[in-house]
Amino acid sequence: MSADKSVAENMLWGGRFKGGQDPLMVKYNESLPYDRIFWREDIAGSIAFARANKNAGILTEQEFRDIQLGFDQISQEWLTETFVVKPTDEDIHTANERRLGEIIGKETGGKLHTGRSRNEQVATDMRLWLREELRKIEGYLVDLMKCSIMRAERETEYLMPGYTHLQKAQPVKWSHWILSHTTAWSYELERLREVIKRVNRSPLGCGALAGNPFGINRNDMAKELGFDGLIMNSMNAVADRDFVLETMQWSVSLMVKISRWAEDLIVYSTLEYGFVNLADAYSTGSSLMPQKKNADSLELLRGKSGRVIGQMVGLATTLKGLPTTYNKDLQESVEPMLDNIKTVGDSLQIATGVLATLTLNGEKMHAALAPEMLATEIADYLVRKGVPFREGHHISGRVVALAEELGVPMDQLTNEQIKQVDSRLEDDVRRCFDYHRAVELKDAVGGTSKRAVLEQVRAMKELLLGITA
Ligand code: ARG
């Protein structure tokens, strides 16, 4: 492998290097192909750093102004996609600094990095970028929840089987099913807001690891960049990728929930169930079977949760053996972070689209209810007559067994047949064979009665209003 001598020596850090670098090593090491996404943050951080250095007496007023003007031009170049990358541009930090020197001259340009390290720079850029992205994601999650709450409030009349073990268990309102997931998402909203707080702390002014020797005012820089506070230990500031790991842990928590929601809807949209119909916009066909309409959007939501879990485990593995403080391994946190954020942001928007456009088939939902799902109602009926629940449960079980024996649905048994099982099952036991009554009886807080469901809607609305206020 022939080494390209010019590359290493011309790197910004090239002073002590004589031999060249293996060309593959150059590629292997460089992060500019993906960290160029931080160009804005890198420039904002550099200007804040230069201003603080001016205030500390390291740069003159004029030098600071030159640096600022130079970065204005570099911003324009990135915006208009005219920034020309050089082979020595290892990452976004070196690329911007190299270009600054070209524009304003090496004399002043060479002063920008006084007391600064790329170790603090990359941490600053990543935190600034991630903060903005997480705020967008918070908005997408709120949109999904709003859509969900709206449907839950509007569609309270639909009943469907509630399942445990994917077996028909008890009738519930469709709204209650929706809100079960919305409730799960509400925890994610709370968690996300916590995560953002910890992402939004400033590592700038910590140097390579030991701190800044020129009395730089870290608080001023943090304020200028919109950080909520400082990382109080310089070694931690450059070593830390917890803010990425915690974001990914959050993504896992969210996507696992989105995945379970998607799984429910995949099942409910099959011909066998037919409770919901996915809009064409979120379905695809089969290349071979003309009748097929597949729930690809939901399957991808389920599938992408696996990718997100992998990214979290991958980063935790990268971090777990690292000695303090900065090690190049940390660069491996960038690409998965970018993909993680894109995956989660897109997934939330797709989920909202699916939910906003799916149509319900109330008849199919109702037809899926089975009288046996009312067996608990018979036990509850007996409880109201003073029978201990365990005994009522047993008696109700015998009614189910009798219906099975006679090969009829439970609600087709005659009053006499039912009474034969236990004389306390009087004619009014037929009231139990009413799905709506069964649903309305579950009226305690958190239940599936109309009142209890609307109460949940109110609680969710309050949570969301709290966010926008
Ligand atoms: N591109 C590097 C990263 O993403 C920037 C920090 C480089 N620091 C260093 N000491 N080599 O981590």
PDB file of C-alpha atoms and ligand atoms in Angstrom, residues 31 35 90-91 93 118-119 122 241 326 328 330-331 334, ligand 1:
ATOM      1  CA  SER A  31     -15.778  11.532   9.425  1.00  0.00           C
ATOM      2  CA  ASP A  35     -20.343  14.884  10.259  1.00  0.00           C
ATOM      3  CA  GLU A  90     -10.627  14.968   8.139  1.00  0.00           C
ATOM      4  CA  ASP A  91     -13.839  16.110   9.758  1.00  0.00           C
ATOM      5  CA  HIS A  93     -14.011  20.868  12.455  1.00  0.00           C
ATOM      6  CA  ARG A 118     -11.852  18.981  18.660  1.00  0.00           C
ATOM      7  CA  ASN A 119     -12.778  16.791  21.600  1.00  0.00           C
ATOM      8  CA  VAL A 122     -17.462  17.428  18.478  1.00  0.00           C
ATOM      9  CA  ARG A 241     -21.528  10.025  25.083  1.00  0.00           C
ATOM     10  CA  TYR A 326     -11.494  10.952  24.575  1.00  0.00           C
ATOM     11  CA  LYS A 328     -11.396   7.729  18.660  1.00  0.00           C
ATOM     12  CA  LEU A 330     -16.242   7.828  20.300  1.00  0.00           C
ATOM     13  CA  GLN A 331     -16.453   8.848  16.656  1.00  0.00           C
ATOM     14  CA  VAL A 334     -22.014   9.735  15.304  1.00  0.00           C
TER      15      VAL A 334
HETATM   16  N1  ARG B   1     -14.105  13.506  14.292  1.00  0.00           N
HETATM   17  C1  ARG B   1     -13.814  13.320  15.673  1.00  0.00           C
HETATM   18  C2  ARG B   1     -14.998  12.633  16.395  1.00  0.00           C
HETATM   19  O1  ARG B   1     -16.041  12.547  15.823  1.00  0.00           O
HETATM   20  C3  ARG B   1     -13.545  14.643  16.290  1.00  0.00           C
HETATM   21  C4  ARG B   1     -12.665  14.607  17.479  1.00  0.00           C
HETATM   22  C5  ARG B   1     -11.282  14.293  17.096  1.00  0.00           C
HETATM   23  N2  ARG B   1     -10.433  14.367  18.242  1.00  0.00           N
HETATM   24  C6  ARG B   1      -9.227  13.814  18.271  1.00  0.00           C
HETATM   25  N3  ARG B   1      -8.558  13.915  19.362  1.00  0.00           N
HETATM   26  N4  ARG B   1      -8.790  13.125  17.261  1.00  0.00           N
HETATM   27  O2  ARG B   1     -14.870  12.134  17.473  1.00  0.00           O
END
